[in-house]
């Protein structure tokens, strides 16, 4: 059976002005996230899809890339332009991209 490859990019290739959707749980988000990211936990994406911009690419991230891959597949099935951030927030942090917690304090990936 032929299966198309899920669109994905490395953390280093995510543009600074990209729409970044973080689908991790609340405790993971609170520990540290990419500045400017939109937080909608994976289990809430279906109900909150209207909070995502209708146009443009949504870059989806989780801790390592599994949950974000599932959400990316769902968004594509809904006609959205979505890309999985492979390696997730662990690769984001390892690449030296900023991770913040509440009030802009330095965060970490849980």
CSV table of C-alpha atoms in Angstrom, one decimal, residues 8-108:
chain,number,residue,atom,x,y,z
A,8,UNK,CA,8.0,17.5,8.4
A,9,UNK,CA,10.9,19.9,9.2
A,10,UNK,CA,13.7,20.0,11.7
A,11,UNK,CA,13.4,22.4,14.6
A,12,UNK,CA,16.2,24.5,13.1
A,13,UNK,CA,14.2,25.0,9.9
A,14,UNK,CA,11.1,26.5,11.6
A,15,UNK,CA,10.9,30.2,10.6
A,16,UNK,CA,11.0,32.7,13.4
A,17,UNK,CA,7.6,34.1,12.3
A,18,UNK,CA,6.0,30.6,11.9
A,19,UNK,CA,2.7,29.7,13.5
A,20,UNK,CA,3.9,27.1,16.0
A,21,UNK,CA,1.2,24.9,17.6
A,22,UNK,CA,2.4,23.1,20.8
A,23,UNK,CA,0.2,20.1,21.5
A,24,UNK,CA,1.9,18.9,24.7
A,25,UNK,CA,0.0,18.7,28.0
A,26,UNK,CA,-0.3,21.7,30.4
A,27,UNK,CA,2.5,20.7,32.7
A,28,UNK,CA,4.9,20.2,29.8
A,29,UNK,CA,3.9,23.7,28.4
A,30,UNK,CA,4.3,25.3,31.9
A,31,UNK,CA,7.9,23.9,32.2
A,32,UNK,CA,9.0,25.4,28.9
A,33,UNK,CA,7.8,26.2,25.4
A,34,UNK,CA,8.8,28.2,22.3
A,35,UNK,CA,8.1,31.9,22.7
A,36,UNK,CA,5.1,32.9,20.8
A,37,UNK,CA,3.8,29.4,20.3
A,38,UNK,CA,0.1,28.6,20.5
A,39,UNK,CA,-0.8,26.0,23.2
A,40,UNK,CA,-3.6,23.5,22.4
A,41,UNK,CA,-3.1,20.1,24.0
A,42,UNK,CA,-3.5,17.2,21.6
A,43,UNK,CA,-6.8,16.1,23.2
A,44,UNK,CA,-8.3,19.6,22.6
A,45,UNK,CA,-7.3,20.2,19.0
A,46,UNK,CA,-10.6,18.9,17.5
A,47,UNK,CA,-12.7,21.2,19.7
A,48,UNK,CA,-10.3,24.2,19.3
A,49,UNK,CA,-9.4,24.0,15.7
A,50,UNK,CA,-11.1,27.3,15.1
A,51,UNK,CA,-8.3,29.0,17.1
A,52,UNK,CA,-5.8,28.1,14.3
A,53,UNK,CA,-5.3,30.5,11.4
A,54,UNK,CA,-7.2,29.3,8.3
A,55,UNK,CA,-4.4,30.4,6.0
A,56,UNK,CA,-0.7,29.7,6.1
A,57,UNK,CA,1.4,26.8,7.4
A,58,UNK,CA,0.9,25.5,11.0
A,59,UNK,CA,4.1,24.0,12.4
A,60,UNK,CA,3.1,21.3,15.0
A,61,UNK,CA,5.4,20.4,17.9
A,62,UNK,CA,5.3,18.1,20.9
A,63,UNK,CA,8.1,16.6,23.0
A,64,UNK,CA,9.7,14.3,20.5
A,65,UNK,CA,7.4,14.3,17.4
A,66,UNK,CA,4.8,11.5,17.9
A,67,UNK,CA,1.8,13.4,19.1
A,68,UNK,CA,2.6,16.3,16.7
A,69,UNK,CA,2.7,13.8,13.8
A,70,UNK,CA,-0.8,12.6,14.7
A,71,UNK,CA,-2.1,16.2,15.0
A,72,UNK,CA,-0.4,17.1,11.7
A,73,UNK,CA,-2.2,14.2,10.0
A,74,UNK,CA,-5.5,15.3,11.4
A,75,UNK,CA,-5.0,19.0,10.3
A,76,UNK,CA,-4.1,17.9,6.8
A,77,UNK,CA,-7.2,15.7,6.7
A,78,UNK,CA,-9.2,18.9,7.6
A,79,UNK,CA,-7.7,20.7,4.6
A,80,UNK,CA,-5.1,22.7,6.7
A,81,UNK,CA,-1.5,23.3,5.7
A,82,UNK,CA,0.4,21.6,8.5
A,83,UNK,CA,4.0,20.4,9.0
A,84,UNK,CA,5.3,18.2,11.8
A,85,UNK,CA,8.4,19.5,13.7
A,86,UNK,CA,10.4,16.3,13.8
A,87,UNK,CA,12.3,15.7,17.0
A,88,UNK,CA,9.9,18.0,18.9
A,89,UNK,CA,10.8,20.3,21.7
A,90,UNK,CA,13.8,18.2,22.7
A,91,UNK,CA,15.4,19.0,19.3
A,92,UNK,CA,14.2,22.6,19.5
A,93,UNK,CA,16.1,23.0,22.9
A,94,UNK,CA,19.1,21.0,21.6
A,95,UNK,CA,19.4,23.3,18.6
A,96,UNK,CA,19.7,26.3,20.9
A,97,UNK,CA,16.3,27.8,20.1
A,98,UNK,CA,14.8,29.7,23.0
A,99,UNK,CA,12.6,27.9,25.6
A,100,UNK,CA,10.6,30.0,28.0
A,101,UNK,CA,8.4,29.4,30.9
A,102,UNK,CA,5.8,31.8,32.5
A,103,UNK,CA,6.6,35.5,32.5
A,104,UNK,CA,9.4,35.0,29.9
A,105,UNK,CA,11.7,33.2,32.4
A,106,UNK,CA,14.0,30.6,31.0
A,107,UNK,CA,12.3,27.2,30.7
A,108,UNK,CA,13.2,23.6,30.0
